[in-house]
Coordinates of C-alpha atoms in Angstrom, one line a residue:
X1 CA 0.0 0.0 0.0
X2 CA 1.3 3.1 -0.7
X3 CA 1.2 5.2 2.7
X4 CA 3.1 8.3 1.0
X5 CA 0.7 8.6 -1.7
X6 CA -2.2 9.9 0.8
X7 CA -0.3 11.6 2.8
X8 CA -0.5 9.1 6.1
X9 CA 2.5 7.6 7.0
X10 CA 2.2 3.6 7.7
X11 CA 2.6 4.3 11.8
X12 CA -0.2 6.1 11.3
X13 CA -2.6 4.0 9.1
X14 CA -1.9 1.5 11.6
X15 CA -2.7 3.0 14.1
X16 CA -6.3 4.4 12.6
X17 CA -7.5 0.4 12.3
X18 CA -5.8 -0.1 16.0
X19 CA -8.2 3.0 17.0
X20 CA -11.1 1.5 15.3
X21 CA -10.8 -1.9 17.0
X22 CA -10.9 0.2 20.0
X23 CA -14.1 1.8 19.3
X24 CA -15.6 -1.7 18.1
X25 CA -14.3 -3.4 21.6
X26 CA -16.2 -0.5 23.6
X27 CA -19.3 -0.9 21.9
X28 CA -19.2 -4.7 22.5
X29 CA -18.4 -4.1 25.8
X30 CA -20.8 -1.3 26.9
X31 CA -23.9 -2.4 24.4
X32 CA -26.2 0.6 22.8
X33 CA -28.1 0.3 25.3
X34 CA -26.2 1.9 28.0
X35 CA -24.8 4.2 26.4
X36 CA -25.9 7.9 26.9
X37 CA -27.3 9.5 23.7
X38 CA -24.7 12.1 23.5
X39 CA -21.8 9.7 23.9
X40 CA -23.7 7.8 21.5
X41 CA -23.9 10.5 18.7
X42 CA -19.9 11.1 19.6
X43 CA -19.1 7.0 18.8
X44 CA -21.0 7.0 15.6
X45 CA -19.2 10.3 14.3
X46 CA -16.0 8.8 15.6
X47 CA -16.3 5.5 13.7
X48 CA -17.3 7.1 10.4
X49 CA -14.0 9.2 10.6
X50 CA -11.9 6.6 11.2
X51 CA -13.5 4.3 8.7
X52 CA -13.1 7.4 6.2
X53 CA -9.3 7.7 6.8
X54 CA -9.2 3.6 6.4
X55 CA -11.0 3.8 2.9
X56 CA -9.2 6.5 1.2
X57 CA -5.8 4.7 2.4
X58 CA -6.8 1.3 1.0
X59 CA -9.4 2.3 -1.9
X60 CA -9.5 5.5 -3.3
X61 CA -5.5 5.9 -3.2
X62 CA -5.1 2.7 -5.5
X63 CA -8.0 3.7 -8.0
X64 CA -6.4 7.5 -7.9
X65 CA -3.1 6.3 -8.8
X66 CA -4.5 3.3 -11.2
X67 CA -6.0 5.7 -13.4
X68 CA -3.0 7.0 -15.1
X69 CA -2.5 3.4 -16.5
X70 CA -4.2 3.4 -20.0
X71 CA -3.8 0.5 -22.6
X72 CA -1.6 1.1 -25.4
X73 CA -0.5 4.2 -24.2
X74 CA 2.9 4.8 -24.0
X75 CA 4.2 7.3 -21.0
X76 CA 7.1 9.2 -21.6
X77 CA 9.2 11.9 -19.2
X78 CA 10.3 15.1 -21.0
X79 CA 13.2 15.5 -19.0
X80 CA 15.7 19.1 -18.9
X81 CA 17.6 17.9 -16.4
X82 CA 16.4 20.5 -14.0
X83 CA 15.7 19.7 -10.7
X84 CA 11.8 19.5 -11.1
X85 CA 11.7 17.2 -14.5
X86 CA 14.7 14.9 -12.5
X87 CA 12.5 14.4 -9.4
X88 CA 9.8 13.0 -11.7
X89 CA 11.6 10.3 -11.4
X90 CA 11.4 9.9 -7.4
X91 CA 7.5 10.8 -7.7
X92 CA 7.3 7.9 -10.5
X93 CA 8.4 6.0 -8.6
X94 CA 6.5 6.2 -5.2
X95 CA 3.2 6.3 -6.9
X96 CA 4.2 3.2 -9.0
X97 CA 3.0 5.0 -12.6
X98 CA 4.4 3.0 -15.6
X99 CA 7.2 5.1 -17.9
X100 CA 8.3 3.6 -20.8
X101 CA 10.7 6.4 -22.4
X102 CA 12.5 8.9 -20.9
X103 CA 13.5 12.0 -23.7
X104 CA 15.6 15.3 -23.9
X105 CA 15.8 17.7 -26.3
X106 CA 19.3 18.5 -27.4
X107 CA 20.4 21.7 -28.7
X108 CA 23.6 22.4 -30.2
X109 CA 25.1 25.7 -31.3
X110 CA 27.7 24.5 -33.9
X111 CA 27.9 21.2 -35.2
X112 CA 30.7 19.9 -33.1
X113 CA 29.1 22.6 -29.6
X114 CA 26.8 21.6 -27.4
X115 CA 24.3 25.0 -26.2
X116 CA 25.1 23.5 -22.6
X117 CA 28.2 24.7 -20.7
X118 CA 30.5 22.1 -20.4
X119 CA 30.1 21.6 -16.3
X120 CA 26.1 21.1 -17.6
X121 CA 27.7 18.4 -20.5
X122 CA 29.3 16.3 -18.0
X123 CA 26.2 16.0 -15.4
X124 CA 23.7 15.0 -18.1
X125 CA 26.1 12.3 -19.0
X126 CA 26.5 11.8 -15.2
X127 CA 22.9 11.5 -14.5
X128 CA 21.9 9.3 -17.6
X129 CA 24.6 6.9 -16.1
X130 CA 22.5 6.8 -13.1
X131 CA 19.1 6.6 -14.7
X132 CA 19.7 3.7 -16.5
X133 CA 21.6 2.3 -13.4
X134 CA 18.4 2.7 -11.2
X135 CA 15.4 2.9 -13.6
X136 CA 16.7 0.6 -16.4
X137 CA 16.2 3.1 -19.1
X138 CA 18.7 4.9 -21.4
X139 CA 17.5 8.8 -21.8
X140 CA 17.1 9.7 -25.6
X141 CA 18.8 12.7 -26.4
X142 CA 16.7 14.2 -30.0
X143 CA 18.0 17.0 -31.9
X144 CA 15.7 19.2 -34.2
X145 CA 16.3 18.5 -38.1
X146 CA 14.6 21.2 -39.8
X147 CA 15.5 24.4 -38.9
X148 CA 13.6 27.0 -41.8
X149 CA 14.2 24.6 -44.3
X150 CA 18.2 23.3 -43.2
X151 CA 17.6 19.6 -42.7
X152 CA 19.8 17.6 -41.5
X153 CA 20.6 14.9 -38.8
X154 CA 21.2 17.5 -36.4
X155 CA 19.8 21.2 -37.2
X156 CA 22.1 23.6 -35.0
X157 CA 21.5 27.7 -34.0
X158 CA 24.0 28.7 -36.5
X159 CA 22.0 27.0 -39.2
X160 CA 19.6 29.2 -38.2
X161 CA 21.1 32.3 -37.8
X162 CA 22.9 31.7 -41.4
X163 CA 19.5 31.2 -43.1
X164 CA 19.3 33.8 -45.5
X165 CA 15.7 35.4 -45.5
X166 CA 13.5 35.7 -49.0
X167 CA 11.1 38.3 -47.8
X168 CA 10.0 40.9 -45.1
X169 CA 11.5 43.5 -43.6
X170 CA 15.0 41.9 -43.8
X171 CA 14.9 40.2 -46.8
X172 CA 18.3 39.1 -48.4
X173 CA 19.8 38.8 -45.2
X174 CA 20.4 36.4 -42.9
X175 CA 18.8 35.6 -39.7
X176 CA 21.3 36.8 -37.3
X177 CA 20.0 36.8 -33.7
X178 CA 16.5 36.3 -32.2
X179 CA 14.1 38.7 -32.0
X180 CA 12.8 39.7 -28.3
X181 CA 9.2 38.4 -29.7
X182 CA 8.9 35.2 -31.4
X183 CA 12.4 34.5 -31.4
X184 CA 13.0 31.7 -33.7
X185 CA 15.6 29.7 -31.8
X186 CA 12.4 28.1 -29.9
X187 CA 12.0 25.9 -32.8
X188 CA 15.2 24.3 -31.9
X189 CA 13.4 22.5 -29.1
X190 CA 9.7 22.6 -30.1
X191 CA 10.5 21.1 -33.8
X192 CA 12.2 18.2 -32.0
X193 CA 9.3 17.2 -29.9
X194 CA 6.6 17.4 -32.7
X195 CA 8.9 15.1 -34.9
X196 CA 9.5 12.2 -32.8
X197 CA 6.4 11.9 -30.8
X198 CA 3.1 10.8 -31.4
X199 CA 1.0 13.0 -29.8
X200 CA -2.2 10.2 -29.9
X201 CA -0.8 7.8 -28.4
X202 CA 1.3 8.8 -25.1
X203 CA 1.2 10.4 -21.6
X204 CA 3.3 13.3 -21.1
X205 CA 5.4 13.5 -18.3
X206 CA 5.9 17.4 -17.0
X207 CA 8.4 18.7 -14.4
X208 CA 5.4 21.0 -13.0
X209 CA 5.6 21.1 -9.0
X210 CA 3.0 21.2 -7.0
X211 CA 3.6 24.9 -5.9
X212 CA 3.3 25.9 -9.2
X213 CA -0.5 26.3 -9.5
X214 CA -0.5 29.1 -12.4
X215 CA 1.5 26.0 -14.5
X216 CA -1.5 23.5 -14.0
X217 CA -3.3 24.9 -16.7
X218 CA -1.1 22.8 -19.6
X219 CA -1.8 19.8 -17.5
X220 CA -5.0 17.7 -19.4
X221 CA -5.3 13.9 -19.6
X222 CA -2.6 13.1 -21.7
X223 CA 0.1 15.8 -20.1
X224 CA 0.5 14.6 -16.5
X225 CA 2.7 15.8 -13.5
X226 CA 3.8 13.3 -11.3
X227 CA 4.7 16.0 -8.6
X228 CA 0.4 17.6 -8.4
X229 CA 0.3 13.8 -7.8
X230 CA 2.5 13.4 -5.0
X231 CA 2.0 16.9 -3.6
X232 CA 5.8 17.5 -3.9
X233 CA 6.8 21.1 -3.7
X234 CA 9.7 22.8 -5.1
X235 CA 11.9 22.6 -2.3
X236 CA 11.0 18.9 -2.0
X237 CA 12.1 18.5 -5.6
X238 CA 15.5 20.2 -4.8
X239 CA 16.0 18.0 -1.8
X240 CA 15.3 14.4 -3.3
X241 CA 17.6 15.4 -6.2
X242 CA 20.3 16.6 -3.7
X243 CA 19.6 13.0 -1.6
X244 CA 20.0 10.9 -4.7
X245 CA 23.5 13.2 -6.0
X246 CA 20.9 14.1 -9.3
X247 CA 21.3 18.2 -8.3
X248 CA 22.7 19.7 -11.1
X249 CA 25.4 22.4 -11.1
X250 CA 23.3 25.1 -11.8
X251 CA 21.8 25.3 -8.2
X252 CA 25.2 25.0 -6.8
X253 CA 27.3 27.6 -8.8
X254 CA 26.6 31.0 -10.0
X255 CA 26.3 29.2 -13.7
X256 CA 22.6 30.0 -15.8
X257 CA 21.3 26.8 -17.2
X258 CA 20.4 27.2 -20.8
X259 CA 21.9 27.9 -23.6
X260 CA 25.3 29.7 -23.3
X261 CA 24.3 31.9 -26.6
X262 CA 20.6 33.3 -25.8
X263 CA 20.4 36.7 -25.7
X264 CA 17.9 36.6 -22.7
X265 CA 20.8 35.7 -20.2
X266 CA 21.5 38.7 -17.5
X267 CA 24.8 40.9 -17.3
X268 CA 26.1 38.8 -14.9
X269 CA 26.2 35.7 -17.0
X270 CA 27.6 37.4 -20.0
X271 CA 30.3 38.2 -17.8
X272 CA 31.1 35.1 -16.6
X273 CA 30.4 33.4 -20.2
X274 CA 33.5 35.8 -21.3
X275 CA 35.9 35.1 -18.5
X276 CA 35.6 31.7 -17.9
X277 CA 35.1 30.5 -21.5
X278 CA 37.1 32.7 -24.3
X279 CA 36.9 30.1 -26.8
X280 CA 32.7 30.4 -26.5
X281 CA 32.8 34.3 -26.4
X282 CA 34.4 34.5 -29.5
X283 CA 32.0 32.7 -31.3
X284 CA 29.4 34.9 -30.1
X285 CA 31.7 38.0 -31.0
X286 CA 31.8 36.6 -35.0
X287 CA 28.0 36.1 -34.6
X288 CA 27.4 39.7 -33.3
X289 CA 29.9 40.9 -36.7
X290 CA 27.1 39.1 -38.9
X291 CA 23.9 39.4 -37.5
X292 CA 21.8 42.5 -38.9
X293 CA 20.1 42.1 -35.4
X294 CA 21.4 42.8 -32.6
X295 CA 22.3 40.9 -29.6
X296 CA 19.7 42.8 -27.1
X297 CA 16.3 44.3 -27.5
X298 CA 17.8 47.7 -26.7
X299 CA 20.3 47.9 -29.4
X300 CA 23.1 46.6 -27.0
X301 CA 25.9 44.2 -29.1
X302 CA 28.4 41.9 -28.3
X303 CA 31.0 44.1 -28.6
X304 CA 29.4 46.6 -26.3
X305 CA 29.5 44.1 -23.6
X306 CA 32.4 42.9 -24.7
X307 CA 34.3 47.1 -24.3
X308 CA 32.6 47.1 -20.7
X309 CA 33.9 44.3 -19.6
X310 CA 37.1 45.2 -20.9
X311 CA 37.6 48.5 -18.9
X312 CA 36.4 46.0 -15.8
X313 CA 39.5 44.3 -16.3
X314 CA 41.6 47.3 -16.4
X315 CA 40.1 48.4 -12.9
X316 CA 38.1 51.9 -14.5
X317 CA 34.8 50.9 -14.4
X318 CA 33.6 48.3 -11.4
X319 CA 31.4 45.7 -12.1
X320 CA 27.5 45.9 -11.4
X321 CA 28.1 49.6 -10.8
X322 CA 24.6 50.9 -10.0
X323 CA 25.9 54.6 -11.9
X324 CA 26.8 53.3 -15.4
X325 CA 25.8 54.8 -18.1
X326 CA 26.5 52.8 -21.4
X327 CA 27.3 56.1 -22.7
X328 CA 29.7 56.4 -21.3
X329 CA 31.1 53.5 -23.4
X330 CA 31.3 56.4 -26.5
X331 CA 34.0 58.6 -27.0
X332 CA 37.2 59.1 -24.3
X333 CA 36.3 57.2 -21.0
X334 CA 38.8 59.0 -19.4
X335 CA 37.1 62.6 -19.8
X336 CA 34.1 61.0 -18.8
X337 CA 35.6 60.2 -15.1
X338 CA 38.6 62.6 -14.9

């Protein structure tokens, strides 16, 4: 019976029935018939609540958690390797739902450069190690193959940004970066779903938590989250992963998960991205030469970054310095302080 399902440990289910016999016992003992009529009323409501606690532990749990079981269906856990989608796994497990497939979508920036970091590189590889070790099943990493008409085995972002446009506003050039709204380099992932799924004949496994209420709304038959099931919170999520060495680097290090190119990442990333991984940065320098777009919304490039961070290292501006101006990035730098 699963105890942890319905929230009542087995100490305590036990000690419901032990409660009941009780009751039973006292009414054998006593008879009806000597029994006041107010103490009488108090029995009866007491039997009915523990009989209540007794079904929902042995019956309506079971059916509850039976239900996700549907013939020919296969069950599959979209997995980012966050800790949320990881400690699917955990709730799986302790509400004993069947998975069949567990799936990832890969991105990859170049053909031969993975969007991940490489600290993120080596604990995907780590964990799938230990999925398969525990749960028997080897994690499919998919890559999109169609990227605005480049297909190939393994569509990457600079396919994308390289695409040269044949009409609007930009027409005759390439891509270059994403725009703030619609930005194409969601297709990377959401291509790579729609191609190797059949969305008629599976279960969707979701990362959602169950503090995440505004999330629920996604969630229908076929798109399920193991942790509404279980009632497992966020924090609870963090803390299984943590127990079963699944916690990955990103909530232990300053690193951003995601991709190491997207121009939604903070100032503090960039940063980072350009001091502890040169090779990377000037990949995304050559990209900011090309694109007609630039990097940020508000006309910030690369290379703008790229100056302040510069005069960081030289000790003349300070870093997160609540008083910058970026123009102050234009013209002599020293008039604008001296």
């Amino acid at each position: 019976m699963n105890f942890r399902l319905l929230k009542m440990p087995q100490w305590k289910f036990c000690g419901q029935l032990t409660k009941f016999r009780l009751l039973m016992s006292r009414l054998l003992f006593t008879g009806i018939g000597y029994m006041e009529e107010i103490h009488l009323l108090r029995f009866v409501l007491s039997v009915i609540i523990v009989l209540k606690k007794i079904c929902i532990s042995s019956i309506i749990a079971p059916i509850a958690a039976q239900k996700w079981t549907v013939n020919n269906m296969e069950h599959i856990l979209f997995l980012s390797y966050g800790k949320d989608s990881l400690a699917c796994l955990g709730a799986i497990e302790q509400l004993g739902l069947p998975l069949d497939r567990i799936i990832h979508a890969e991105i990859w920036a170049t053909d031969t450069i993975p969007a991940d970091l490489p600290p993120m590189v080596e604990f995907k590889a780590k964990a799938d190690k230990i999925i398969k070790e525990r749960y028997g099943i080897i994690v499919e990493h998919i890559c999109c193959t169609n990227i605005d008409g480049v297909k190939k085995d393994k569509a990457t972002y600079q396919d994308g940004f390289y695409h040269f446009l044949t009409s609007g506003k930009y027409k005759g050039t390439i891509k270059g970066f994403p725009m703030q709204r619609g930005p194409w380099c969601q297709k990377l992932k959401a291509r790579t779903f729609d191609k190797f799924l059949n969305k008629s004949n599976e279960v969707r496994y979701l990362g959602i938590a169950y503090d995440e209420p505004k999330r629920f709304k996604i969630l229908s038959d076929c798109i399920k989250s193991p942790l509404v099931t279980a009632q497992w919170t966020e924090q609870q999520c963090y803390d299984w992963c943590s127990e079963n060495d699944l916690l990955s680097p990103i909530y232990e290090t300053s690193m951003r998960g995601g991709c190491w190119f997207c121009h939604n990442q903070p100032l503090e990333q960039l940063r980072l991205l350009r001091k502890n991984y040169p090779d990377l940065w000037a990949i995304l320098l050559k990209w900011d030469n090309d694109s007609p777009v630039t990097f940020k919304s508000d006309g910030r490039t690369v290379h703008d970054f790229d100056k302040r961070f510069a005069l960081e290292d030289e000790g003349i501006l300070l870093p997160n310095d609540r008083t910058f101006k970026w123009d102050c990035l234009d013209g002599d730098i020293q008039l604008k302080f001296y």
